[in-house]
C-alpha cells in the first residue's frame, strides 16, 4: 500500500517536451522552479492524487540498468537531490523527447520532482516524481465591475484533478530496479506504449499482486477457454466451475495449487491438466509462479468482476449463476426446436 498524504514537495524542475516526429521543440528550463507553500500544496495534490492501488513496476534490466536512462538519472537524484535534480531532469526530458516519435503523442510540460515522507508498505521514504501534462481545459474567469456588474473571460489551463501521465519512483530496492508506480490516463492504441516501454522501460514487479493477478488469469482461462475446447462442457458446468473458483478465492488467503485443484475440480484428470496449463502459461510469459503464496487482497477484489458466472441467451436473457449446480437443468424442446434451462428454487425474492 502507498500513500503520499503526508508527503512534501521539496524540489521541482519544469521543462516543455514537444513531439519530435512533428518537428516540435524541446525547451529546457535554465534553473529549478522556486516553490512556495501555496503552489506546492496545489502541485502535490495534482501529482499524487491519481496514484492508487497496489500494482507496481521495476525498471527493466534486460540490457542492464546502465542502459536505462531514467533509472540512472533517478539514482543520481537520490544520491544528491540538491546538486543533481536539475541536471538529471534535463537528461530525463531529453530522453522523453527522443522517444516521442508517434504522431499522436502530444506536447506538454514535464515536471521532475523530489518528494519526501512518502509511505510505501509500512515504510517512510523519499521518491522521485516524473509527471507530464498534455491536455488543456477551458475555464471562465469572472471579474466584478462597477455598479454591480460583472465581466466574463475565458482561458485555457491544466485541470489539477486529472494528471495525464505520471511516475513515482520510490527509493527502495535499487538493485532490483526500484519500486515504481505509474499513471497514464489518456494514451490509447500504439502511442500508449511510449510512456511505459519506450520512455521508462518498465516491467511488472513480481510481488504478491503480480502473482495473484497472473494466477487468477490462469484459473479463469483454464475454465473459460481450455476446458470447453478439450472436453464437452456445457455453459452451466463452466459457470459452476467459475463459482467454485470465486468461492475458493473468497475463503482462502493462501494459494496452494494442490488444495485449489482438489476444492475446485475434485478430479484427477482436470487437476493434471491444470498443472500443465499453468506450466504452459508460465513458459509463454517468461515467469515462474510458486505453487504456494499469500494472495493480494486488491488483486482478488479486482478479479471478482471477471470470475462472475454469466450466461447470455440470444438477446433475450442474461442469467447470473451463483451456485448449486444441482438446481439447474438443461434441455431441448424438440417440438419448438429450442433449448431451455430449468431452475429450482425455494422462494422468490
PDB file of C-alpha atoms in Angstrom, residues 8-173:
ATOM      1  CA  UNK A   8       6.337  17.192   0.988  1.00  0.00           C
ATOM      2  CA  UNK A   9       7.353  18.568  -2.389  1.00  0.00           C
ATOM      3  CA  UNK A  10      10.969  19.538  -1.823  1.00  0.00           C
ATOM      4  CA  UNK A  11      12.235  20.392  -5.321  1.00  0.00           C
ATOM      5  CA  UNK A  12      10.877  20.740  -8.838  1.00  0.00           C
ATOM      6  CA  UNK A  13      12.198  21.355 -12.347  1.00  0.00           C
ATOM      7  CA  UNK A  14       9.836  22.164 -15.211  1.00  0.00           C
ATOM      8  CA  UNK A  15      10.543  21.609 -18.923  1.00  0.00           C
ATOM      9  CA  UNK A  16       8.396  21.523 -22.066  1.00  0.00           C
ATOM     10  CA  UNK A  17       8.723  18.491 -24.328  1.00  0.00           C
ATOM     11  CA  UNK A  18       7.417  18.595 -27.895  1.00  0.00           C
ATOM     12  CA  UNK A  19       6.803  15.777 -30.361  1.00  0.00           C
ATOM     13  CA  UNK A  20       9.993  15.088 -32.281  1.00  0.00           C
ATOM     14  CA  UNK A  21       8.085  13.375 -35.092  1.00  0.00           C
ATOM     15  CA  UNK A  22       6.005  16.531 -35.614  1.00  0.00           C
ATOM     16  CA  UNK A  23       9.091  18.791 -35.697  1.00  0.00           C
ATOM     17  CA  UNK A  24       8.256  20.306 -32.308  1.00  0.00           C
ATOM     18  CA  UNK A  25      10.968  21.517 -29.959  1.00  0.00           C
ATOM     19  CA  UNK A  26      12.389  20.645 -26.569  1.00  0.00           C
ATOM     20  CA  UNK A  27      12.515  23.622 -24.191  1.00  0.00           C
ATOM     21  CA  UNK A  28      14.692  23.076 -21.107  1.00  0.00           C
ATOM     22  CA  UNK A  29      14.390  25.398 -18.115  1.00  0.00           C
ATOM     23  CA  UNK A  30      17.547  27.213 -17.136  1.00  0.00           C
ATOM     24  CA  UNK A  31      17.107  26.518 -13.410  1.00  0.00           C
ATOM     25  CA  UNK A  32      14.855  24.674 -10.928  1.00  0.00           C
ATOM     26  CA  UNK A  33      11.454  26.167 -10.175  1.00  0.00           C
ATOM     27  CA  UNK A  34      11.290  28.186  -6.937  1.00  0.00           C
ATOM     28  CA  UNK A  35       8.482  26.681  -4.860  1.00  0.00           C
ATOM     29  CA  UNK A  36       6.268  28.445  -2.351  1.00  0.00           C
ATOM     30  CA  UNK A  37       3.873  26.850   0.130  1.00  0.00           C
ATOM     31  CA  UNK A  38       0.677  27.717  -1.778  1.00  0.00           C
ATOM     32  CA  UNK A  39       1.736  26.338  -5.143  1.00  0.00           C
ATOM     33  CA  UNK A  40       3.445  23.349  -3.509  1.00  0.00           C
ATOM     34  CA  UNK A  41       0.204  22.131  -1.941  1.00  0.00           C
ATOM     35  CA  UNK A  42      -1.678  22.504  -5.248  1.00  0.00           C
ATOM     36  CA  UNK A  43       1.021  20.710  -7.226  1.00  0.00           C
ATOM     37  CA  UNK A  44       1.355  17.944  -4.652  1.00  0.00           C
ATOM     38  CA  UNK A  45      -2.345  17.149  -4.965  1.00  0.00           C
ATOM     39  CA  UNK A  46      -2.124  17.271  -8.760  1.00  0.00           C
ATOM     40  CA  UNK A  47       0.889  14.945  -8.842  1.00  0.00           C
ATOM     41  CA  UNK A  48      -0.002  12.330  -6.223  1.00  0.00           C
ATOM     42  CA  UNK A  49      -3.800  12.102  -6.028  1.00  0.00           C
ATOM     43  CA  UNK A  50      -4.207   9.747  -9.054  1.00  0.00           C
ATOM     44  CA  UNK A  51      -1.857   7.091  -7.658  1.00  0.00           C
ATOM     45  CA  UNK A  52      -3.998   4.345  -6.170  1.00  0.00           C
ATOM     46  CA  UNK A  53      -3.764   0.592  -5.983  1.00  0.00           C
ATOM     47  CA  UNK A  54      -1.058  -1.977  -5.428  1.00  0.00           C
ATOM     48  CA  UNK A  55       0.250  -2.664  -8.917  1.00  0.00           C
ATOM     49  CA  UNK A  56       3.940  -1.774  -9.106  1.00  0.00           C
ATOM     50  CA  UNK A  57       6.696  -1.957 -11.676  1.00  0.00           C
ATOM     51  CA  UNK A  58      10.505  -2.033 -11.778  1.00  0.00           C
ATOM     52  CA  UNK A  59      12.956  -0.628 -14.281  1.00  0.00           C
ATOM     53  CA  UNK A  60      13.879  -3.275 -16.812  1.00  0.00           C
ATOM     54  CA  UNK A  61      17.355  -4.776 -16.677  1.00  0.00           C
ATOM     55  CA  UNK A  62      17.217  -6.770 -19.924  1.00  0.00           C
ATOM     56  CA  UNK A  63      20.331  -4.946 -21.133  1.00  0.00           C
ATOM     57  CA  UNK A  64      21.489  -3.949 -17.665  1.00  0.00           C
ATOM     58  CA  UNK A  65      20.492  -0.915 -15.643  1.00  0.00           C
ATOM     59  CA  UNK A  66      23.426   1.019 -17.056  1.00  0.00           C
ATOM     60  CA  UNK A  67      21.454   1.284 -20.311  1.00  0.00           C
ATOM     61  CA  UNK A  68      18.275   2.560 -18.673  1.00  0.00           C
ATOM     62  CA  UNK A  69      18.488   6.354 -18.824  1.00  0.00           C
ATOM     63  CA  UNK A  70      15.654   7.092 -16.408  1.00  0.00           C
ATOM     64  CA  UNK A  71      16.996   4.580 -13.854  1.00  0.00           C
ATOM     65  CA  UNK A  72      20.426   6.236 -13.947  1.00  0.00           C
ATOM     66  CA  UNK A  73      19.007   9.756 -13.702  1.00  0.00           C
ATOM     67  CA  UNK A  74      16.785   8.799 -10.762  1.00  0.00           C
ATOM     68  CA  UNK A  75      19.722   7.132  -8.998  1.00  0.00           C
ATOM     69  CA  UNK A  76      21.718  10.340  -9.312  1.00  0.00           C
ATOM     70  CA  UNK A  77      18.848  12.342  -7.832  1.00  0.00           C
ATOM     71  CA  UNK A  78      18.539  10.017  -4.834  1.00  0.00           C
ATOM     72  CA  UNK A  79      22.299  10.236  -4.290  1.00  0.00           C
ATOM     73  CA  UNK A  80      22.240  14.046  -4.030  1.00  0.00           C
ATOM     74  CA  UNK A  81      18.878  15.758  -4.679  1.00  0.00           C
ATOM     75  CA  UNK A  82      20.141  19.309  -4.167  1.00  0.00           C
ATOM     76  CA  UNK A  83      23.014  19.049  -6.643  1.00  0.00           C
ATOM     77  CA  UNK A  84      21.708  16.531  -9.179  1.00  0.00           C
ATOM     78  CA  UNK A  85      17.978  17.179  -9.652  1.00  0.00           C
ATOM     79  CA  UNK A  86      18.373  19.850 -12.331  1.00  0.00           C
ATOM     80  CA  UNK A  87      20.973  18.054 -14.485  1.00  0.00           C
ATOM     81  CA  UNK A  88      19.153  14.717 -14.152  1.00  0.00           C
ATOM     82  CA  UNK A  89      15.832  16.342 -15.084  1.00  0.00           C
ATOM     83  CA  UNK A  90      17.426  17.642 -18.304  1.00  0.00           C
ATOM     84  CA  UNK A  91      18.592  14.103 -19.125  1.00  0.00           C
ATOM     85  CA  UNK A  92      15.086  12.755 -18.459  1.00  0.00           C
ATOM     86  CA  UNK A  93      13.437  15.450 -20.609  1.00  0.00           C
ATOM     87  CA  UNK A  94      15.879  14.876 -23.473  1.00  0.00           C
ATOM     88  CA  UNK A  95      15.250  11.122 -23.340  1.00  0.00           C
ATOM     89  CA  UNK A  96      11.466  11.664 -23.393  1.00  0.00           C
ATOM     90  CA  UNK A  97      11.840  13.968 -26.386  1.00  0.00           C
ATOM     91  CA  UNK A  98      13.940  11.361 -28.217  1.00  0.00           C
ATOM     92  CA  UNK A  99      11.277   8.633 -27.793  1.00  0.00           C
ATOM     93  CA  UNK A 100       8.276  10.889 -28.589  1.00  0.00           C
ATOM     94  CA  UNK A 101       8.093   9.610 -32.159  1.00  0.00           C
ATOM     95  CA  UNK A 102       4.440   8.610 -32.549  1.00  0.00           C
ATOM     96  CA  UNK A 103       2.447  11.349 -34.337  1.00  0.00           C
ATOM     97  CA  UNK A 104      -0.385  11.149 -31.776  1.00  0.00           C
ATOM     98  CA  UNK A 105       1.847  11.986 -28.800  1.00  0.00           C
ATOM     99  CA  UNK A 106       1.006  15.460 -27.547  1.00  0.00           C
ATOM    100  CA  UNK A 107       3.487  18.094 -26.478  1.00  0.00           C
ATOM    101  CA  UNK A 108       3.339  19.072 -22.826  1.00  0.00           C
ATOM    102  CA  UNK A 109       5.015  20.180 -19.635  1.00  0.00           C
ATOM    103  CA  UNK A 110       7.335  17.719 -17.918  1.00  0.00           C
ATOM    104  CA  UNK A 111       7.791  18.037 -14.156  1.00  0.00           C
ATOM    105  CA  UNK A 112      10.657  16.256 -12.403  1.00  0.00           C
ATOM    106  CA  UNK A 113      10.312  16.409  -8.632  1.00  0.00           C
ATOM    107  CA  UNK A 114      11.856  15.219  -5.414  1.00  0.00           C
ATOM    108  CA  UNK A 115       9.420  14.251  -2.637  1.00  0.00           C
ATOM    109  CA  UNK A 116       9.927  13.270   0.984  1.00  0.00           C
ATOM    110  CA  UNK A 117       7.768  11.446   3.558  1.00  0.00           C
ATOM    111  CA  UNK A 118       6.080   9.100   1.106  1.00  0.00           C
ATOM    112  CA  UNK A 119       4.601   5.945   2.624  1.00  0.00           C
ATOM    113  CA  UNK A 120       5.025   2.519   0.999  1.00  0.00           C
ATOM    114  CA  UNK A 121       4.363  -0.876   2.598  1.00  0.00           C
ATOM    115  CA  UNK A 122       4.801   0.425   6.146  1.00  0.00           C
ATOM    116  CA  UNK A 123       7.966   2.429   5.422  1.00  0.00           C
ATOM    117  CA  UNK A 124       8.526   6.171   5.094  1.00  0.00           C
ATOM    118  CA  UNK A 125      10.857   7.073   2.222  1.00  0.00           C
ATOM    119  CA  UNK A 126      11.626   9.661  -0.415  1.00  0.00           C
ATOM    120  CA  UNK A 127      10.577   9.410  -4.046  1.00  0.00           C
ATOM    121  CA  UNK A 128      11.294  10.943  -7.437  1.00  0.00           C
ATOM    122  CA  UNK A 129       8.235  12.007  -9.377  1.00  0.00           C
ATOM    123  CA  UNK A 130       8.094  12.389 -13.165  1.00  0.00           C
ATOM    124  CA  UNK A 131       4.846  13.880 -14.469  1.00  0.00           C
ATOM    125  CA  UNK A 132       3.584  15.164 -17.807  1.00  0.00           C
ATOM    126  CA  UNK A 133       0.577  17.380 -18.552  1.00  0.00           C
ATOM    127  CA  UNK A 134      -0.718  17.275 -22.126  1.00  0.00           C
ATOM    128  CA  UNK A 135      -4.370  18.347 -22.167  1.00  0.00           C
ATOM    129  CA  UNK A 136      -5.871  21.779 -21.617  1.00  0.00           C
ATOM    130  CA  UNK A 137      -9.297  22.670 -20.248  1.00  0.00           C
ATOM    131  CA  UNK A 138     -11.268  25.829 -20.979  1.00  0.00           C
ATOM    132  CA  UNK A 139     -12.320  27.726 -17.873  1.00  0.00           C
ATOM    133  CA  UNK A 140     -14.130  31.007 -17.142  1.00  0.00           C
ATOM    134  CA  UNK A 141     -12.862  33.954 -15.128  1.00  0.00           C
ATOM    135  CA  UNK A 142     -15.441  36.305 -13.601  1.00  0.00           C
ATOM    136  CA  UNK A 143     -14.496  39.893 -12.726  1.00  0.00           C
ATOM    137  CA  UNK A 144     -16.682  42.245 -10.668  1.00  0.00           C
ATOM    138  CA  UNK A 145     -17.101  45.698 -12.163  1.00  0.00           C
ATOM    139  CA  UNK A 146     -18.747  48.956 -11.167  1.00  0.00           C
ATOM    140  CA  UNK A 147     -22.488  49.260 -10.481  1.00  0.00           C
ATOM    141  CA  UNK A 148     -22.882  45.582  -9.549  1.00  0.00           C
ATOM    142  CA  UNK A 149     -21.994  44.230 -12.967  1.00  0.00           C
ATOM    143  CA  UNK A 150     -19.543  41.520 -13.965  1.00  0.00           C
ATOM    144  CA  UNK A 151     -17.326  40.692 -16.904  1.00  0.00           C
ATOM    145  CA  UNK A 152     -16.586  37.191 -18.157  1.00  0.00           C
ATOM    146  CA  UNK A 153     -13.444  35.976 -19.900  1.00  0.00           C
ATOM    147  CA  UNK A 154     -12.332  32.503 -20.985  1.00  0.00           C
ATOM    148  CA  UNK A 155      -8.883  30.996 -20.819  1.00  0.00           C
ATOM    149  CA  UNK A 156      -7.197  27.596 -21.018  1.00  0.00           C
ATOM    150  CA  UNK A 157      -5.340  25.801 -18.248  1.00  0.00           C
ATOM    151  CA  UNK A 158      -4.452  22.476 -16.672  1.00  0.00           C
ATOM    152  CA  UNK A 159      -7.074  20.529 -14.744  1.00  0.00           C
ATOM    153  CA  UNK A 160      -5.386  19.714 -11.418  1.00  0.00           C
ATOM    154  CA  UNK A 161      -7.876  16.886 -10.840  1.00  0.00           C
ATOM    155  CA  UNK A 162      -6.638  14.905 -13.842  1.00  0.00           C
ATOM    156  CA  UNK A 163      -2.986  14.007 -14.267  1.00  0.00           C
ATOM    157  CA  UNK A 164      -2.263  12.847 -17.824  1.00  0.00           C
ATOM    158  CA  UNK A 165       0.886  10.835 -17.162  1.00  0.00           C
ATOM    159  CA  UNK A 166       2.863  10.170 -14.026  1.00  0.00           C
ATOM    160  CA  UNK A 167       5.566   8.026 -12.496  1.00  0.00           C
ATOM    161  CA  UNK A 168       6.588   7.747  -8.838  1.00  0.00           C
ATOM    162  CA  UNK A 169       9.923   6.049  -8.181  1.00  0.00           C
ATOM    163  CA  UNK A 170      10.340   5.059  -4.542  1.00  0.00           C
ATOM    164  CA  UNK A 171      13.815   4.900  -3.036  1.00  0.00           C
ATOM    165  CA  UNK A 172      13.549   1.198  -2.312  1.00  0.00           C
ATOM    166  CA  UNK A 173      15.118  -1.951  -3.808  1.00  0.00           C
TER     167      UNK A 173
END
